[in-house]
């Protein structure tokens, strides 16, 4: 484990052509291929926004990234307790963090935390004023990584392979701004 990051030297911004995608490596071949080959095209086609974490001292180097898209989940996929609090429409609007990864150079230093907290904060901001978003959903890719998301309050949907997790938007809002009531 290396030194922990100081938040202030890092920023998170939408992927653009100045970022060095070819150099990114997180140890998961599919995620490396995604950022190198598909992320730019997905942004141009407006199917996702890819947010990258960069160090202000080396702003071309991608320390980590996540993708954020509008999506929906069947009402019946949510646990009964949450489904009861939602209107009885067949599908529930969610923000989907489809991919998230830290560079091998940065793992264990707080990059993953900055990325997931940013994804939650952005989703809460959108939900409040821009678009209906009742929950944030993540695709965890492997069983092993579910524990990372559970640390931030995500819960498993039952019987999904690969694992899929969610956090109600109100829970995320309360975690990010304790003391504030989510209307
Ligand atoms: C999973 C991943 C994003 C974690 O990123 P990271 O930069 O190492 O995470 P951080 O250093 O910010 O760790 C934040 C916290 O999560 C914990 N954590 C990190 N990886 C974890 C894992 N696989 N399981 C459980 N907890 C984990 C850390 O111990 C830390 O806990 P602490 O705050 O109590 O110290 C990173 O290992 C990665 O990119 N892996 C390859 C790609 C991948 O599997 N992506 C996820 C699927 S889309």
PDB file of C-alpha atoms and ligand atoms in Angstrom:
ATOM      1  CA  UNK A   1       0.000   0.000   0.000  1.00  0.00           C
ATOM      2  CA  UNK A   2       1.384   3.382  -0.920  1.00  0.00           C
ATOM      3  CA  UNK A   3       0.838   6.770   0.641  1.00  0.00           C
ATOM      4  CA  UNK A   4      -2.785   8.032   0.825  1.00  0.00           C
ATOM      5  CA  UNK A   5      -3.804  10.709  -1.655  1.00  0.00           C
ATOM      6  CA  UNK A   6      -4.413  14.237  -0.602  1.00  0.00           C
ATOM      7  CA  UNK A   7      -7.829  15.087  -2.098  1.00  0.00           C
ATOM      8  CA  UNK A   8      -6.855  18.659  -2.900  1.00  0.00           C
ATOM      9  CA  UNK A   9      -4.270  17.770  -5.535  1.00  0.00           C
ATOM     10  CA  UNK A  10      -6.743  15.631  -7.454  1.00  0.00           C
ATOM     11  CA  UNK A  11      -9.692  16.547  -9.610  1.00  0.00           C
ATOM     12  CA  UNK A  12     -12.365  14.591 -11.426  1.00  0.00           C
ATOM     13  CA  UNK A  13     -13.383  15.710 -14.904  1.00  0.00           C
ATOM     14  CA  UNK A  14     -15.032  14.295 -18.033  1.00  0.00           C
ATOM     15  CA  UNK A  15     -12.652  12.321 -20.271  1.00  0.00           C
ATOM     16  CA  UNK A  16     -11.235  14.347 -23.164  1.00  0.00           C
ATOM     17  CA  UNK A  17      -8.554  13.937 -25.805  1.00  0.00           C
ATOM     18  CA  UNK A  18      -5.825  15.375 -23.554  1.00  0.00           C
ATOM     19  CA  UNK A  19      -5.980  12.312 -21.265  1.00  0.00           C
ATOM     20  CA  UNK A  20      -3.525   9.478 -21.908  1.00  0.00           C
ATOM     21  CA  UNK A  21      -5.909   6.526 -22.253  1.00  0.00           C
ATOM     22  CA  UNK A  22      -3.309   4.138 -23.674  1.00  0.00           C
ATOM     23  CA  UNK A  23      -1.209   4.236 -20.496  1.00  0.00           C
ATOM     24  CA  UNK A  24      -4.042   3.320 -18.115  1.00  0.00           C
ATOM     25  CA  UNK A  25      -3.851  -0.078 -16.438  1.00  0.00           C
ATOM     26  CA  UNK A  26      -5.918  -1.327 -13.483  1.00  0.00           C
ATOM     27  CA  UNK A  27      -5.184  -5.051 -13.638  1.00  0.00           C
ATOM     28  CA  UNK A  28      -8.554  -5.955 -15.202  1.00  0.00           C
ATOM     29  CA  UNK A  29      -8.066  -6.436 -18.948  1.00  0.00           C
ATOM     30  CA  UNK A  30     -11.688  -5.672 -19.847  1.00  0.00           C
ATOM     31  CA  UNK A  31     -11.616  -2.314 -18.028  1.00  0.00           C
ATOM     32  CA  UNK A  32      -8.241  -1.397 -19.554  1.00  0.00           C
ATOM     33  CA  UNK A  33      -9.577  -2.234 -23.014  1.00  0.00           C
ATOM     34  CA  UNK A  34     -12.681  -0.172 -22.314  1.00  0.00           C
ATOM     35  CA  UNK A  35     -10.872   3.057 -21.428  1.00  0.00           C
ATOM     36  CA  UNK A  36      -8.373   2.620 -24.277  1.00  0.00           C
ATOM     37  CA  UNK A  37     -10.754   1.595 -27.061  1.00  0.00           C
ATOM     38  CA  UNK A  38     -14.413   2.309 -26.275  1.00  0.00           C
ATOM     39  CA  UNK A  39     -14.729   5.120 -23.731  1.00  0.00           C
ATOM     40  CA  UNK A  40     -14.262   7.978 -26.224  1.00  0.00           C
ATOM     41  CA  UNK A  41     -16.804   6.532 -28.625  1.00  0.00           C
ATOM     42  CA  UNK A  42     -19.339   5.930 -25.822  1.00  0.00           C
ATOM     43  CA  UNK A  43     -18.983   9.593 -24.826  1.00  0.00           C
ATOM     44  CA  UNK A  44     -19.457  10.785 -28.419  1.00  0.00           C
ATOM     45  CA  UNK A  45     -22.567   8.618 -28.741  1.00  0.00           C
ATOM     46  CA  UNK A  46     -23.883  10.046 -25.458  1.00  0.00           C
ATOM     47  CA  UNK A  47     -24.449   6.612 -23.918  1.00  0.00           C
ATOM     48  CA  UNK A  48     -22.267   7.425 -20.926  1.00  0.00           C
ATOM     49  CA  UNK A  49     -20.068  10.094 -19.392  1.00  0.00           C
ATOM     50  CA  UNK A  50     -16.618   8.835 -18.448  1.00  0.00           C
ATOM     51  CA  UNK A  51     -15.197  10.760 -15.482  1.00  0.00           C
ATOM     52  CA  UNK A  52     -11.456  10.576 -14.907  1.00  0.00           C
ATOM     53  CA  UNK A  53      -9.437  11.277 -11.773  1.00  0.00           C
ATOM     54  CA  UNK A  54      -6.249  13.229 -12.485  1.00  0.00           C
ATOM     55  CA  UNK A  55      -3.455  14.646 -10.388  1.00  0.00           C
ATOM     56  CA  UNK A  56      -3.125  18.414 -10.937  1.00  0.00           C
ATOM     57  CA  UNK A  57       0.650  17.894 -11.255  1.00  0.00           C
ATOM     58  CA  UNK A  58       0.247  15.358 -14.116  1.00  0.00           C
ATOM     59  CA  UNK A  59      -3.151  16.140 -15.645  1.00  0.00           C
ATOM     60  CA  UNK A  60      -2.776  13.823 -18.675  1.00  0.00           C
ATOM     61  CA  UNK A  61      -2.325  10.723 -16.501  1.00  0.00           C
ATOM     62  CA  UNK A  62      -5.538   8.911 -15.605  1.00  0.00           C
ATOM     63  CA  UNK A  63      -5.386   7.794 -11.970  1.00  0.00           C
ATOM     64  CA  UNK A  64      -8.858   6.262 -12.165  1.00  0.00           C
ATOM     65  CA  UNK A  65     -12.185   6.500 -13.905  1.00  0.00           C
ATOM     66  CA  UNK A  66     -15.860   5.706 -13.662  1.00  0.00           C
ATOM     67  CA  UNK A  67     -18.772   5.770 -16.075  1.00  0.00           C
ATOM     68  CA  UNK A  68     -22.182   7.262 -15.303  1.00  0.00           C
ATOM     69  CA  UNK A  69     -25.322   6.622 -17.356  1.00  0.00           C
ATOM     70  CA  UNK A  70     -29.072   6.896 -17.044  1.00  0.00           C
ATOM     71  CA  UNK A  71     -30.622   3.471 -16.623  1.00  0.00           C
ATOM     72  CA  UNK A  72     -33.619   1.711 -15.144  1.00  0.00           C
ATOM     73  CA  UNK A  73     -34.262  -1.321 -12.978  1.00  0.00           C
ATOM     74  CA  UNK A  74     -37.449  -3.351 -12.659  1.00  0.00           C
ATOM     75  CA  UNK A  75     -39.393  -2.448  -9.519  1.00  0.00           C
ATOM     76  CA  UNK A  76     -39.509  -6.154  -8.623  1.00  0.00           C
ATOM     77  CA  UNK A  77     -35.696  -6.383  -8.485  1.00  0.00           C
ATOM     78  CA  UNK A  78     -35.603  -4.128  -5.412  1.00  0.00           C
ATOM     79  CA  UNK A  79     -36.088  -5.622  -1.947  1.00  0.00           C
ATOM     80  CA  UNK A  80     -39.690  -5.392  -0.779  1.00  0.00           C
ATOM     81  CA  UNK A  81     -38.866  -2.738   1.812  1.00  0.00           C
ATOM     82  CA  UNK A  82     -37.556  -0.320  -0.838  1.00  0.00           C
ATOM     83  CA  UNK A  83     -40.155  -1.295  -3.471  1.00  0.00           C
ATOM     84  CA  UNK A  84     -42.926  -0.350  -0.996  1.00  0.00           C
ATOM     85  CA  UNK A  85     -41.569   3.205  -0.840  1.00  0.00           C
ATOM     86  CA  UNK A  86     -41.630   3.614  -4.622  1.00  0.00           C
ATOM     87  CA  UNK A  87     -44.564   4.288  -6.959  1.00  0.00           C
ATOM     88  CA  UNK A  88     -45.900   1.188  -8.660  1.00  0.00           C
ATOM     89  CA  UNK A  89     -44.420   1.941 -12.079  1.00  0.00           C
ATOM     90  CA  UNK A  90     -42.837  -1.114 -13.717  1.00  0.00           C
ATOM     91  CA  UNK A  91     -39.341   0.372 -13.819  1.00  0.00           C
ATOM     92  CA  UNK A  92     -37.371   2.655 -11.537  1.00  0.00           C
ATOM     93  CA  UNK A  93     -35.037   5.359 -12.905  1.00  0.00           C
ATOM     94  CA  UNK A  94     -31.454   4.969 -11.628  1.00  0.00           C
ATOM     95  CA  UNK A  95     -27.957   6.334 -12.216  1.00  0.00           C
ATOM     96  CA  UNK A  96     -25.685   3.481 -13.322  1.00  0.00           C
ATOM     97  CA  UNK A  97     -21.981   3.350 -12.459  1.00  0.00           C
ATOM     98  CA  UNK A  98     -21.234   0.720 -15.080  1.00  0.00           C
ATOM     99  CA  UNK A  99     -17.452   0.713 -14.686  1.00  0.00           C
ATOM    100  CA  UNK A 100     -15.041   2.009 -12.074  1.00  0.00           C
ATOM    101  CA  UNK A 101     -11.310   1.408 -11.731  1.00  0.00           C
ATOM    102  CA  UNK A 102      -8.164   2.820 -10.142  1.00  0.00           C
ATOM    103  CA  UNK A 103      -4.810   2.657 -11.866  1.00  0.00           C
ATOM    104  CA  UNK A 104      -2.433   0.000 -10.494  1.00  0.00           C
ATOM    105  CA  UNK A 105      -0.099   2.835  -9.441  1.00  0.00           C
ATOM    106  CA  UNK A 106      -2.830   4.314  -7.233  1.00  0.00           C
ATOM    107  CA  UNK A 107      -4.647   1.325  -5.770  1.00  0.00           C
ATOM    108  CA  UNK A 108      -4.778   1.300  -1.990  1.00  0.00           C
ATOM    109  CA  UNK A 109      -4.255   5.065  -1.771  1.00  0.00           C
ATOM    110  CA  UNK A 110      -7.828   6.340  -1.767  1.00  0.00           C
ATOM    111  CA  UNK A 111      -8.547   6.698  -5.527  1.00  0.00           C
ATOM    112  CA  UNK A 112     -11.428   4.239  -5.470  1.00  0.00           C
ATOM    113  CA  UNK A 113     -12.998   6.123  -2.567  1.00  0.00           C
ATOM    114  CA  UNK A 114     -12.704   9.484  -4.383  1.00  0.00           C
ATOM    115  CA  UNK A 115     -14.297   7.965  -7.479  1.00  0.00           C
ATOM    116  CA  UNK A 116     -17.298   6.306  -5.831  1.00  0.00           C
ATOM    117  CA  UNK A 117     -17.999   9.284  -3.555  1.00  0.00           C
ATOM    118  CA  UNK A 118     -17.867  11.579  -6.601  1.00  0.00           C
ATOM    119  CA  UNK A 119     -20.264   9.284  -8.491  1.00  0.00           C
ATOM    120  CA  UNK A 120     -22.673   9.384  -5.535  1.00  0.00           C
ATOM    121  CA  UNK A 121     -22.408  13.159  -5.142  1.00  0.00           C
ATOM    122  CA  UNK A 122     -22.977  13.710  -8.867  1.00  0.00           C
ATOM    123  CA  UNK A 123     -25.977  11.368  -8.867  1.00  0.00           C
ATOM    124  CA  UNK A 124     -27.475  13.158  -5.854  1.00  0.00           C
ATOM    125  CA  UNK A 125     -26.997  16.531  -7.559  1.00  0.00           C
ATOM    126  CA  UNK A 126     -28.684  15.279 -10.746  1.00  0.00           C
ATOM    127  CA  UNK A 127     -31.483  13.709  -8.739  1.00  0.00           C
ATOM    128  CA  UNK A 128     -32.161  16.916  -6.851  1.00  0.00           C
ATOM    129  CA  UNK A 129     -32.521  19.247  -9.796  1.00  0.00           C
ATOM    130  CA  UNK A 130     -31.931  17.611 -13.178  1.00  0.00           C
ATOM    131  CA  UNK A 131     -33.633  14.257 -13.581  1.00  0.00           C
ATOM    132  CA  UNK A 132     -35.519  11.625 -11.600  1.00  0.00           C
ATOM    133  CA  UNK A 133     -33.012   9.204 -10.034  1.00  0.00           C
ATOM    134  CA  UNK A 134     -34.264   6.971  -7.232  1.00  0.00           C
ATOM    135  CA  UNK A 135     -31.075   4.951  -6.655  1.00  0.00           C
ATOM    136  CA  UNK A 136     -27.465   4.540  -7.754  1.00  0.00           C
ATOM    137  CA  UNK A 137     -26.624   1.125  -9.194  1.00  0.00           C
ATOM    138  CA  UNK A 138     -23.151  -0.377  -9.673  1.00  0.00           C
ATOM    139  CA  UNK A 139     -22.027  -3.389 -11.642  1.00  0.00           C
ATOM    140  CA  UNK A 140     -19.316  -5.005  -9.536  1.00  0.00           C
ATOM    141  CA  UNK A 141     -17.916  -7.400 -12.198  1.00  0.00           C
ATOM    142  CA  UNK A 142     -16.633  -9.872  -9.584  1.00  0.00           C
ATOM    143  CA  UNK A 143     -17.783 -11.194  -6.202  1.00  0.00           C
ATOM    144  CA  UNK A 144     -14.521 -10.017  -4.655  1.00  0.00           C
ATOM    145  CA  UNK A 145     -15.140  -6.359  -5.392  1.00  0.00           C
ATOM    146  CA  UNK A 146     -18.672  -6.261  -3.890  1.00  0.00           C
ATOM    147  CA  UNK A 147     -17.083  -5.644  -0.458  1.00  0.00           C
ATOM    148  CA  UNK A 148     -15.590  -2.391  -1.796  1.00  0.00           C
ATOM    149  CA  UNK A 149     -19.062  -1.083  -2.709  1.00  0.00           C
ATOM    150  CA  UNK A 150     -20.651  -2.381   0.501  1.00  0.00           C
ATOM    151  CA  UNK A 151     -18.251  -0.143   2.438  1.00  0.00           C
ATOM    152  CA  UNK A 152     -20.090   2.822   0.895  1.00  0.00           C
ATOM    153  CA  UNK A 153     -23.586   1.557   1.759  1.00  0.00           C
ATOM    154  CA  UNK A 154     -24.429  -0.326  -1.429  1.00  0.00           C
ATOM    155  CA  UNK A 155     -26.644  -3.415  -1.055  1.00  0.00           C
ATOM    156  CA  UNK A 156     -26.869  -6.470  -3.271  1.00  0.00           C
ATOM    157  CA  UNK A 157     -29.766  -7.115  -5.600  1.00  0.00           C
ATOM    158  CA  UNK A 158     -30.615 -10.753  -5.070  1.00  0.00           C
ATOM    159  CA  UNK A 159     -29.455 -13.328  -7.620  1.00  0.00           C
ATOM    160  CA  UNK A 160     -27.476 -11.226 -10.059  1.00  0.00           C
ATOM    161  CA  UNK A 161     -24.403 -12.552 -11.844  1.00  0.00           C
ATOM    162  CA  UNK A 162     -22.117 -10.659 -12.153  1.00  0.00           C
ATOM    163  CA  UNK A 163     -23.053  -8.921  -8.904  1.00  0.00           C
ATOM    164  CA  UNK A 164     -25.133  -5.749  -9.097  1.00  0.00           C
ATOM    165  CA  UNK A 165     -25.629  -3.456  -6.093  1.00  0.00           C
ATOM    166  CA  UNK A 166     -27.696  -0.363  -5.332  1.00  0.00           C
ATOM    167  CA  UNK A 167     -28.008   2.450  -2.831  1.00  0.00           C
ATOM    168  CA  UNK A 168     -31.255   4.444  -2.504  1.00  0.00           C
ATOM    169  CA  UNK A 169     -30.586   8.076  -3.464  1.00  0.00           C
ATOM    170  CA  UNK A 170     -31.931   9.300  -0.112  1.00  0.00           C
ATOM    171  CA  UNK A 171     -29.451   7.069   1.740  1.00  0.00           C
ATOM    172  CA  UNK A 172     -26.622   8.455  -0.396  1.00  0.00           C
ATOM    173  CA  UNK A 173     -27.774  12.026   0.247  1.00  0.00           C
ATOM    174  CA  UNK A 174     -27.891  11.431   3.984  1.00  0.00           C
ATOM    175  CA  UNK A 175     -24.441   9.808   3.977  1.00  0.00           C
ATOM    176  CA  UNK A 176     -22.935  12.714   2.027  1.00  0.00           C
ATOM    177  CA  UNK A 177     -24.679  15.455   4.016  1.00  0.00           C
ATOM    178  CA  UNK A 178     -25.452  14.046   7.461  1.00  0.00           C
ATOM    179  CA  UNK A 179     -27.883  16.224   9.341  1.00  0.00           C
ATOM    180  CA  UNK A 180     -29.586  17.488   6.178  1.00  0.00           C
ATOM    181  CA  UNK A 181     -33.027  16.072   5.490  1.00  0.00           C
ATOM    182  CA  UNK A 182     -33.475  14.681   2.003  1.00  0.00           C
ATOM    183  CA  UNK A 183     -36.888  16.382   1.546  1.00  0.00           C
TER     184      UNK A 183
HETATM  185  C1  LIG B   1     -11.728  -2.017  -6.528  1.00  0.00           C
HETATM  186  C2  LIG B   1     -10.863  -0.778  -6.747  1.00  0.00           C
HETATM  187  C3  LIG B   1     -11.649   0.232  -7.587  1.00  0.00           C
HETATM  188  C4  LIG B   1     -10.501  -0.156  -5.404  1.00  0.00           C
HETATM  189  O1  LIG B   1      -9.770   1.027  -5.650  1.00  0.00           O
HETATM  190  P1  LIG B   1      -8.632   1.563  -4.642  1.00  0.00           P
HETATM  191  O2  LIG B   1      -8.105   2.817  -5.243  1.00  0.00           O
HETATM  192  O3  LIG B   1      -7.658   0.499  -4.342  1.00  0.00           O
HETATM  193  O4  LIG B   1      -9.529   1.841  -3.376  1.00  0.00           O
HETATM  194  P2  LIG B   1      -9.177   2.807  -2.140  1.00  0.00           P
HETATM  195  O5  LIG B   1      -7.708   2.840  -1.895  1.00  0.00           O
HETATM  196  O6  LIG B   1      -9.840   4.118  -2.357  1.00  0.00           O
HETATM  197  O7  LIG B   1      -9.911   2.060  -0.953  1.00  0.00           O
HETATM  198  C5  LIG B   1     -11.068   2.583  -0.338  1.00  0.00           C
HETATM  199  C6  LIG B   1     -11.492   1.605   0.719  1.00  0.00           C
HETATM  200  O8  LIG B   1     -11.966   0.415   0.080  1.00  0.00           O
HETATM  201  C7  LIG B   1     -11.249  -0.725   0.547  1.00  0.00           C
HETATM  202  N1  LIG B   1     -11.093  -1.638  -0.594  1.00  0.00           N
HETATM  203  C8  LIG B   1     -10.365  -1.465  -1.684  1.00  0.00           C
HETATM  204  N2  LIG B   1     -10.513  -2.527  -2.522  1.00  0.00           N
HETATM  205  C9  LIG B   1     -11.358  -3.379  -1.899  1.00  0.00           C
HETATM  206  C10 LIG B   1     -11.891  -4.654  -2.230  1.00  0.00           C
HETATM  207  N3  LIG B   1     -11.603  -5.275  -3.402  1.00  0.00           N
HETATM  208  N4  LIG B   1     -12.716  -5.249  -1.340  1.00  0.00           N
HETATM  209  C11 LIG B   1     -13.034  -4.638  -0.161  1.00  0.00           C
HETATM  210  N5  LIG B   1     -12.567  -3.416   0.202  1.00  0.00           N
HETATM  211  C12 LIG B   1     -11.733  -2.813  -0.649  1.00  0.00           C
HETATM  212  C13 LIG B   1      -9.927  -0.174   1.046  1.00  0.00           C
HETATM  213  O9  LIG B   1      -9.346  -1.024   2.011  1.00  0.00           O
HETATM  214  C14 LIG B   1     -10.341   1.169   1.640  1.00  0.00           C
HETATM  215  O10 LIG B   1     -10.887   0.959   2.923  1.00  0.00           O
HETATM  216  P3  LIG B   1     -10.565   2.000   4.136  1.00  0.00           P
HETATM  217  O11 LIG B   1     -11.190   3.315   3.705  1.00  0.00           O
HETATM  218  O12 LIG B   1     -11.251   1.380   5.296  1.00  0.00           O
HETATM  219  O13 LIG B   1      -9.093   2.074   4.219  1.00  0.00           O
HETATM  220  C15 LIG B   1      -9.513  -1.135  -7.445  1.00  0.00           C
HETATM  221  O14 LIG B   1      -8.898  -2.184  -6.733  1.00  0.00           O
HETATM  222  C16 LIG B   1      -9.636  -1.526  -8.913  1.00  0.00           C
HETATM  223  O15 LIG B   1      -9.679  -0.655  -9.762  1.00  0.00           O
HETATM  224  N6  LIG B   1      -9.647  -2.831  -9.211  1.00  0.00           N
HETATM  225  C17 LIG B   1      -9.657  -3.313 -10.565  1.00  0.00           C
HETATM  226  C18 LIG B   1     -10.924  -2.951 -11.295  1.00  0.00           C
HETATM  227  C19 LIG B   1     -12.179  -3.402 -10.614  1.00  0.00           C
HETATM  228  O16 LIG B   1     -12.285  -4.526 -10.127  1.00  0.00           O
HETATM  229  N7  LIG B   1     -13.179  -2.479 -10.593  1.00  0.00           N
HETATM  230  C20 LIG B   1     -14.448  -2.670  -9.905  1.00  0.00           C
HETATM  231  C21 LIG B   1     -15.468  -3.278 -10.771  1.00  0.00           C
HETATM  232  S1  LIG B   1     -16.221  -2.181 -11.941  1.00  0.00           S
END
